[in-house]
PDB file of C-alpha atoms in Angstrom:
ATOM      1  CA  UNK A  20       2.495 190.401  89.557  1.00  0.00           C
ATOM      2  CA  UNK A  21       3.858 188.049  92.112  1.00  0.00           C
ATOM      3  CA  UNK A  22       5.989 186.280  89.502  1.00  0.00           C
ATOM      4  CA  UNK A  23       7.604 189.683  88.672  1.00  0.00           C
ATOM      5  CA  UNK A  24       8.472 190.268  92.224  1.00  0.00           C
ATOM      6  CA  UNK A  25       9.898 186.977  92.665  1.00  0.00           C
ATOM      7  CA  UNK A  26      12.352 187.475  89.810  1.00  0.00           C
ATOM      8  CA  UNK A  27      13.236 190.750  91.061  1.00  0.00           C
ATOM      9  CA  UNK A  28      14.216 189.403  94.427  1.00  0.00           C
ATOM     10  CA  UNK A  29      16.075 186.583  92.830  1.00  0.00           C
ATOM     11  CA  UNK A  30      18.089 189.072  90.822  1.00  0.00           C
ATOM     12  CA  UNK A  31      18.854 191.145  93.811  1.00  0.00           C
ATOM     13  CA  UNK A  32      20.193 188.303  95.889  1.00  0.00           C
ATOM     14  CA  UNK A  33      22.306 186.969  93.075  1.00  0.00           C
ATOM     15  CA  UNK A  34      23.866 190.459  92.772  1.00  0.00           C
ATOM     16  CA  UNK A  35      24.356 190.564  96.397  1.00  0.00           C
ATOM     17  CA  UNK A  36      26.158 187.102  96.461  1.00  0.00           C
ATOM     18  CA  UNK A  37      28.349 188.231  93.544  1.00  0.00           C
ATOM     19  CA  UNK A  38      29.491 191.440  95.376  1.00  0.00           C
ATOM     20  CA  UNK A  39      30.403 189.496  98.630  1.00  0.00           C
ATOM     21  CA  UNK A  40      32.221 186.998  96.679  1.00  0.00           C
ATOM     22  CA  UNK A  41      34.169 189.732  94.892  1.00  0.00           C
ATOM     23  CA  UNK A  42      34.885 191.512  98.206  1.00  0.00           C
ATOM     24  CA  UNK A  43      36.350 188.173  99.730  1.00  0.00           C
ATOM     25  CA  UNK A  44      38.583 187.527  96.827  1.00  0.00           C
ATOM     26  CA  UNK A  45      40.011 191.093  97.198  1.00  0.00           C
ATOM     27  CA  UNK A  46      40.633 190.516 100.823  1.00  0.00           C
ATOM     28  CA  UNK A  47      42.312 187.231 100.289  1.00  0.00           C
ATOM     29  CA  UNK A  48      44.655 188.670  97.499  1.00  0.00           C
ATOM     30  CA  UNK A  49      45.555 191.723  99.666  1.00  0.00           C
ATOM     31  CA  UNK A  50      46.649 189.318 102.591  1.00  0.00           C
ATOM     32  CA  UNK A  51      48.762 187.191 100.230  1.00  0.00           C
ATOM     33  CA  UNK A  52      50.588 190.232  98.812  1.00  0.00           C
ATOM     34  CA  UNK A  53      51.214 191.490 102.449  1.00  0.00           C
ATOM     35  CA  UNK A  54      52.525 188.252 103.480  1.00  0.00           C
ATOM     36  CA  UNK A  55      54.915 188.159 100.500  1.00  0.00           C
ATOM     37  CA  UNK A  56      56.331 191.552 101.180  1.00  0.00           C
ATOM     38  CA  UNK A  57      57.067 191.121 104.781  1.00  0.00           C
ATOM     39  CA  UNK A  58      60.776 191.834 105.916  1.00  0.00           C
ATOM     40  CA  UNK A  59      62.963 188.835 106.136  1.00  0.00           C
ATOM     41  CA  UNK A  60      65.055 188.102 109.468  1.00  0.00           C
ATOM     42  CA  UNK A  61      68.233 189.558 107.979  1.00  0.00           C
ATOM     43  CA  UNK A  62      69.310 190.807 111.311  1.00  0.00           C
ATOM     44  CA  UNK A  63      68.338 188.068 113.582  1.00  0.00           C
ATOM     45  CA  UNK A  64      72.040 187.507 114.838  1.00  0.00           C
ATOM     46  CA  UNK A  65      71.940 191.222 115.934  1.00  0.00           C
ATOM     47  CA  UNK A  66      68.832 190.947 117.985  1.00  0.00           C
ATOM     48  CA  UNK A  67      66.537 192.738 115.391  1.00  0.00           C
ATOM     49  CA  UNK A  68      63.003 191.862 114.989  1.00  0.00           C
ATOM     50  CA  UNK A  69      62.057 190.075 111.832  1.00  0.00           C
ATOM     51  CA  UNK A  70      58.756 191.756 111.551  1.00  0.00           C
ATOM     52  CA  UNK A  71      60.244 195.448 111.160  1.00  0.00           C
ATOM     53  CA  UNK A  72      59.740 197.363 108.154  1.00  0.00           C
ATOM     54  CA  UNK A  73      62.909 197.662 105.782  1.00  0.00           C
ATOM     55  CA  UNK A  74      63.697 201.168 107.121  1.00  0.00           C
ATOM     56  CA  UNK A  75      63.193 200.253 110.780  1.00  0.00           C
ATOM     57  CA  UNK A  76      65.200 196.979 110.396  1.00  0.00           C
ATOM     58  CA  UNK A  77      68.181 198.969 108.831  1.00  0.00           C
ATOM     59  CA  UNK A  78      67.971 201.484 111.768  1.00  0.00           C
ATOM     60  CA  UNK A  79      68.012 198.543 114.287  1.00  0.00           C
ATOM     61  CA  UNK A  80      70.788 196.987 112.610  1.00  0.00           C
ATOM     62  CA  UNK A  81      72.904 200.222 112.844  1.00  0.00           C
ATOM     63  CA  UNK A  82      72.006 200.473 116.566  1.00  0.00           C
ATOM     64  CA  UNK A  83      72.949 196.923 117.242  1.00  0.00           C
ATOM     65  CA  UNK A  84      76.324 197.404 115.448  1.00  0.00           C
ATOM     66  CA  UNK A  85      77.053 200.391 117.672  1.00  0.00           C
ATOM     67  CA  UNK A  86      76.827 198.114 120.651  1.00  0.00           C
ATOM     68  CA  UNK A  87      79.201 195.556 119.508  1.00  0.00           C
ATOM     69  CA  UNK A  88      82.901 195.752 120.449  1.00  0.00           C
ATOM     70  CA  UNK A  89      85.333 196.389 117.603  1.00  0.00           C
ATOM     71  CA  UNK A  90      88.233 193.740 117.058  1.00  0.00           C
ATOM     72  CA  UNK A  91      90.712 196.340 118.571  1.00  0.00           C
ATOM     73  CA  UNK A  92      88.563 196.842 121.704  1.00  0.00           C
ATOM     74  CA  UNK A  93      88.152 193.113 122.291  1.00  0.00           C
ATOM     75  CA  UNK A  94      91.852 192.659 121.794  1.00  0.00           C
ATOM     76  CA  UNK A  95      92.603 195.224 124.356  1.00  0.00           C
ATOM     77  CA  UNK A  96      90.175 193.838 126.931  1.00  0.00           C
ATOM     78  CA  UNK A  97      91.074 190.142 126.213  1.00  0.00           C
ATOM     79  CA  UNK A  98      94.745 190.029 125.709  1.00  0.00           C
ATOM     80  CA  UNK A  99      96.326 193.337 127.160  1.00  0.00           C
ATOM     81  CA  UNK A 100      97.332 194.466 123.629  1.00  0.00           C
ATOM     82  CA  UNK A 101      96.948 198.114 123.121  1.00  0.00           C
ATOM     83  CA  UNK A 102      95.490 197.434 119.577  1.00  0.00           C
ATOM     84  CA  UNK A 103      94.451 194.364 117.720  1.00  0.00           C
ATOM     85  CA  UNK A 104      97.663 194.707 115.553  1.00  0.00           C
ATOM     86  CA  UNK A 105      99.789 197.052 117.389  1.00  0.00           C
ATOM     87  CA  UNK A 106     101.740 194.753 119.684  1.00  0.00           C
ATOM     88  CA  UNK A 107     105.338 194.255 118.542  1.00  0.00           C
ATOM     89  CA  UNK A 108     106.262 191.498 120.871  1.00  0.00           C
ATOM     90  CA  UNK A 109     109.902 191.146 121.753  1.00  0.00           C
ATOM     91  CA  UNK A 110     111.292 191.783 118.315  1.00  0.00           C
ATOM     92  CA  UNK A 111     112.639 195.153 119.385  1.00  0.00           C
ATOM     93  CA  UNK A 112     114.337 193.968 122.505  1.00  0.00           C
ATOM     94  CA  UNK A 113     115.821 190.745 121.248  1.00  0.00           C
ATOM     95  CA  UNK A 114     116.625 190.732 117.510  1.00  0.00           C
ATOM     96  CA  UNK A 115     118.099 194.268 117.492  1.00  0.00           C
ATOM     97  CA  UNK A 116     119.828 194.274 120.956  1.00  0.00           C
ATOM     98  CA  UNK A 117     122.992 192.116 121.766  1.00  0.00           C
ATOM     99  CA  UNK A 118     125.543 191.764 124.640  1.00  0.00           C
ATOM    100  CA  UNK A 119     128.420 194.274 124.802  1.00  0.00           C
ATOM    101  CA  UNK A 120     131.700 192.538 124.195  1.00  0.00           C
ATOM    102  CA  UNK A 121     135.248 193.243 123.040  1.00  0.00           C
ATOM    103  CA  UNK A 122     133.968 192.384 119.554  1.00  0.00           C
ATOM    104  CA  UNK A 123     131.420 195.345 119.286  1.00  0.00           C
ATOM    105  CA  UNK A 124     133.216 197.880 121.598  1.00  0.00           C
ATOM    106  CA  UNK A 125     136.268 199.842 122.175  1.00  0.00           C
ATOM    107  CA  UNK A 126     137.599 200.069 125.734  1.00  0.00           C
ATOM    108  CA  UNK A 127     139.816 202.917 126.876  1.00  0.00           C
ATOM    109  CA  UNK A 128     141.365 203.932 130.354  1.00  0.00           C
ATOM    110  CA  UNK A 129     142.290 207.440 131.543  1.00  0.00           C
ATOM    111  CA  UNK A 130     143.668 208.633 134.828  1.00  0.00           C
ATOM    112  CA  UNK A 131     142.110 211.537 136.495  1.00  0.00           C
ATOM    113  CA  UNK A 132     143.127 214.394 138.813  1.00  0.00           C
ATOM    114  CA  UNK A 133     139.996 214.184 140.840  1.00  0.00           C
ATOM    115  CA  UNK A 134     139.275 212.127 142.866  1.00  0.00           C
ATOM    116  CA  UNK A 135     142.759 210.970 143.699  1.00  0.00           C
ATOM    117  CA  UNK A 136     144.105 207.691 142.624  1.00  0.00           C
ATOM    118  CA  UNK A 137     141.253 206.793 140.287  1.00  0.00           C
ATOM    119  CA  UNK A 138     140.962 205.412 136.727  1.00  0.00           C
ATOM    120  CA  UNK A 139     138.119 205.921 134.287  1.00  0.00           C
ATOM    121  CA  UNK A 140     137.127 203.219 132.019  1.00  0.00           C
ATOM    122  CA  UNK A 141     135.119 204.071 128.976  1.00  0.00           C
ATOM    123  CA  UNK A 142     133.373 201.281 126.671  1.00  0.00           C
ATOM    124  CA  UNK A 143     132.055 202.770 123.410  1.00  0.00           C
ATOM    125  CA  UNK A 144     129.527 200.811 121.334  1.00  0.00           C
ATOM    126  CA  UNK A 145     131.298 200.630 118.049  1.00  0.00           C
ATOM    127  CA  UNK A 146     128.758 198.096 116.471  1.00  0.00           C
ATOM    128  CA  UNK A 147     125.567 198.743 114.578  1.00  0.00           C
ATOM    129  CA  UNK A 148     123.148 197.183 117.143  1.00  0.00           C
ATOM    130  CA  UNK A 149     122.292 198.482 120.698  1.00  0.00           C
ATOM    131  CA  UNK A 150     124.139 196.337 123.287  1.00  0.00           C
ATOM    132  CA  UNK A 151     123.716 195.600 126.961  1.00  0.00           C
ATOM    133  CA  UNK A 152     126.618 196.409 129.306  1.00  0.00           C
ATOM    134  CA  UNK A 153     125.995 193.909 131.967  1.00  0.00           C
ATOM    135  CA  UNK A 154     127.260 193.958 135.526  1.00  0.00           C
ATOM    136  CA  UNK A 155     130.813 195.263 136.064  1.00  0.00           C
ATOM    137  CA  UNK A 156     134.273 194.856 134.349  1.00  0.00           C
ATOM    138  CA  UNK A 157     136.591 192.166 135.661  1.00  0.00           C
ATOM    139  CA  UNK A 158     140.039 193.824 135.995  1.00  0.00           C
ATOM    140  CA  UNK A 159     143.183 192.019 135.459  1.00  0.00           C
ATOM    141  CA  UNK A 160     146.309 194.156 136.068  1.00  0.00           C
ATOM    142  CA  UNK A 161     149.835 192.923 135.748  1.00  0.00           C
ATOM    143  CA  UNK A 162     150.561 190.055 138.312  1.00  0.00           C
ATOM    144  CA  UNK A 163     147.161 190.448 139.958  1.00  0.00           C
ATOM    145  CA  UNK A 164     146.274 187.340 141.725  1.00  0.00           C
ATOM    146  CA  UNK A 165     142.573 187.908 141.653  1.00  0.00           C
ATOM    147  CA  UNK A 166     139.698 190.157 140.316  1.00  0.00           C
ATOM    148  CA  UNK A 167     139.219 193.181 142.346  1.00  0.00           C
ATOM    149  CA  UNK A 168     135.607 193.421 144.029  1.00  0.00           C
ATOM    150  CA  UNK A 169     132.969 195.756 142.978  1.00  0.00           C
ATOM    151  CA  UNK A 170     131.490 198.493 145.056  1.00  0.00           C
ATOM    152  CA  UNK A 171     127.907 197.254 145.516  1.00  0.00           C
ATOM    153  CA  UNK A 172     126.759 200.644 146.278  1.00  0.00           C
ATOM    154  CA  UNK A 173     127.255 201.710 142.639  1.00  0.00           C
ATOM    155  CA  UNK A 174     124.736 199.291 141.254  1.00  0.00           C
ATOM    156  CA  UNK A 175     122.279 200.782 138.841  1.00  0.00           C
ATOM    157  CA  UNK A 176     118.704 200.103 138.864  1.00  0.00           C
ATOM    158  CA  UNK A 177     118.665 198.972 135.167  1.00  0.00           C
ATOM    159  CA  UNK A 178     121.223 197.380 132.901  1.00  0.00           C
ATOM    160  CA  UNK A 179     123.528 200.048 131.216  1.00  0.00           C
ATOM    161  CA  UNK A 180     122.267 200.094 127.535  1.00  0.00           C
ATOM    162  CA  UNK A 181     124.333 201.638 124.831  1.00  0.00           C
ATOM    163  CA  UNK A 182     122.999 202.482 121.351  1.00  0.00           C
ATOM    164  CA  UNK A 183     125.498 202.595 118.602  1.00  0.00           C
ATOM    165  CA  UNK A 184     128.086 205.274 119.256  1.00  0.00           C
ATOM    166  CA  UNK A 185     127.185 205.607 122.980  1.00  0.00           C
ATOM    167  CA  UNK A 186     129.536 205.156 125.891  1.00  0.00           C
ATOM    168  CA  UNK A 187     129.299 203.361 129.258  1.00  0.00           C
ATOM    169  CA  UNK A 188     131.778 204.000 132.122  1.00  0.00           C
ATOM    170  CA  UNK A 189     133.280 202.459 135.142  1.00  0.00           C
ATOM    171  CA  UNK A 190     135.471 204.055 138.044  1.00  0.00           C
ATOM    172  CA  UNK A 191     138.408 202.138 139.382  1.00  0.00           C
ATOM    173  CA  UNK A 192     139.934 203.137 142.883  1.00  0.00           C
ATOM    174  CA  UNK A 193     143.516 202.228 142.195  1.00  0.00           C
ATOM    175  CA  UNK A 194     144.971 202.667 145.824  1.00  0.00           C
ATOM    176  CA  UNK A 195     143.945 204.375 149.065  1.00  0.00           C
ATOM    177  CA  UNK A 196     144.505 208.098 149.157  1.00  0.00           C
ATOM    178  CA  UNK A 197     145.755 207.949 152.819  1.00  0.00           C
ATOM    179  CA  UNK A 198     148.342 205.331 152.223  1.00  0.00           C
ATOM    180  CA  UNK A 199     146.427 202.597 154.200  1.00  0.00           C
ATOM    181  CA  UNK A 200     146.508 200.153 151.476  1.00  0.00           C
ATOM    182  CA  UNK A 201     148.892 197.199 151.421  1.00  0.00           C
ATOM    183  CA  UNK A 202     150.775 195.096 148.837  1.00  0.00           C
ATOM    184  CA  UNK A 203     151.124 198.198 146.557  1.00  0.00           C
ATOM    185  CA  UNK A 204     153.006 197.916 143.149  1.00  0.00           C
ATOM    186  CA  UNK A 205     153.082 199.464 139.633  1.00  0.00           C
ATOM    187  CA  UNK A 206     151.047 197.689 136.997  1.00  0.00           C
ATOM    188  CA  UNK A 207     151.650 198.325 133.449  1.00  0.00           C
ATOM    189  CA  UNK A 208     148.998 196.247 131.691  1.00  0.00           C
ATOM    190  CA  UNK A 209     145.293 195.819 132.016  1.00  0.00           C
ATOM    191  CA  UNK A 210     142.705 193.473 130.380  1.00  0.00           C
ATOM    192  CA  UNK A 211     139.007 194.007 130.878  1.00  0.00           C
ATOM    193  CA  UNK A 212     136.555 191.091 130.870  1.00  0.00           C
ATOM    194  CA  UNK A 213     132.834 191.575 130.283  1.00  0.00           C
ATOM    195  CA  UNK A 214     129.907 189.847 131.632  1.00  0.00           C
ATOM    196  CA  UNK A 215     127.110 188.084 129.895  1.00  0.00           C
ATOM    197  CA  UNK A 216     123.333 188.071 130.819  1.00  0.00           C
ATOM    198  CA  UNK A 217     123.878 185.499 133.330  1.00  0.00           C
ATOM    199  CA  UNK A 218     126.513 187.713 134.866  1.00  0.00           C
ATOM    200  CA  UNK A 219     129.365 185.200 134.061  1.00  0.00           C
ATOM    201  CA  UNK A 220     132.684 186.546 132.978  1.00  0.00           C
ATOM    202  CA  UNK A 221     133.408 185.466 129.326  1.00  0.00           C
ATOM    203  CA  UNK A 222     136.305 185.675 127.116  1.00  0.00           C
ATOM    204  CA  UNK A 223     140.053 186.146 127.790  1.00  0.00           C
ATOM    205  CA  UNK A 224     139.491 189.987 128.018  1.00  0.00           C
ATOM    206  CA  UNK A 225     140.276 193.160 125.992  1.00  0.00           C
ATOM    207  CA  UNK A 226     143.747 194.531 126.426  1.00  0.00           C
ATOM    208  CA  UNK A 227     143.518 198.265 127.488  1.00  0.00           C
ATOM    209  CA  UNK A 228     146.452 200.742 127.215  1.00  0.00           C
ATOM    210  CA  UNK A 229     147.590 202.391 130.428  1.00  0.00           C
ATOM    211  CA  UNK A 230     149.878 205.352 130.723  1.00  0.00           C
ATOM    212  CA  UNK A 231     153.446 204.495 129.834  1.00  0.00           C
ATOM    213  CA  UNK A 232     154.639 204.800 133.640  1.00  0.00           C
ATOM    214  CA  UNK A 233     151.782 202.413 134.767  1.00  0.00           C
ATOM    215  CA  UNK A 234     149.413 202.897 137.424  1.00  0.00           C
ATOM    216  CA  UNK A 235     150.129 202.322 141.155  1.00  0.00           C
ATOM    217  CA  UNK A 236     147.652 199.775 142.827  1.00  0.00           C
ATOM    218  CA  UNK A 237     147.211 198.257 146.234  1.00  0.00           C
ATOM    219  CA  UNK A 238     144.826 196.224 148.345  1.00  0.00           C
ATOM    220  CA  UNK A 239     142.169 199.019 148.123  1.00  0.00           C
ATOM    221  CA  UNK A 240     141.652 198.299 144.389  1.00  0.00           C
ATOM    222  CA  UNK A 241     137.967 198.012 143.417  1.00  0.00           C
ATOM    223  CA  UNK A 242     135.570 199.014 140.635  1.00  0.00           C
ATOM    224  CA  UNK A 243     132.234 200.291 140.019  1.00  0.00           C
ATOM    225  CA  UNK A 244     129.218 198.860 138.090  1.00  0.00           C
ATOM    226  CA  UNK A 245     129.073 199.896 134.430  1.00  0.00           C
ATOM    227  CA  UNK A 246     127.240 203.252 134.442  1.00  0.00           C
ATOM    228  CA  UNK A 247     125.756 205.751 131.855  1.00  0.00           C
ATOM    229  CA  UNK A 248     127.446 208.793 133.506  1.00  0.00           C
ATOM    230  CA  UNK A 249     131.143 209.275 133.981  1.00  0.00           C
ATOM    231  CA  UNK A 250     130.517 211.604 136.810  1.00  0.00           C
ATOM    232  CA  UNK A 251     128.575 208.761 138.793  1.00  0.00           C
ATOM    233  CA  UNK A 252     131.365 206.364 137.992  1.00  0.00           C
ATOM    234  CA  UNK A 253     134.048 208.657 139.636  1.00  0.00           C
ATOM    235  CA  UNK A 254     131.817 209.370 142.505  1.00  0.00           C
TER     236      UNK A 254
END
């Protein structure tokens, strides 16, 4: 009787130990599989946790990306450019724009009835590029001993710029309307000399046709700056 009870207890303990061992192995295997399937740190550079599930990690990456400045915005903040590739530099203002000279313009002179004793100079851009009409014209009338002065009150706020086909103007006071001028005489020839960017007069000048009878000039002779409006030039 006692021998039978002993064998029964031994069998029960053996079964218990086997079940416990099986449960331990199952738990160990489950722990290993879970560790192998943990999410890698793919978004560590964006500040996303490496322990997130794949779906949560993807959402975190998307959120982090939305907080990152785009290249265009960074360029705007860092360099003053409107966009990363929108800046044109100085190409438009240097490679396609030149100085107005006798080589790329046509100059004409016309007497006017009002105001009295005035001449209107017109410079038309005959070239294929936009040109800058710097400063004012240097006028050389027949037998003139010097270049007449410019009326400083007519200086424009910006350089007169002529696109192809456009014209610029300068008004010339030939003589005093009240006869107060001195050393008057009739001039029958005229040359106009242009200025460069440094406001130096360059070249020998462009010959401009005058009326057949010439124009009367005296010590009151002066010119305006180059302007974009003929009315302004004559005022």
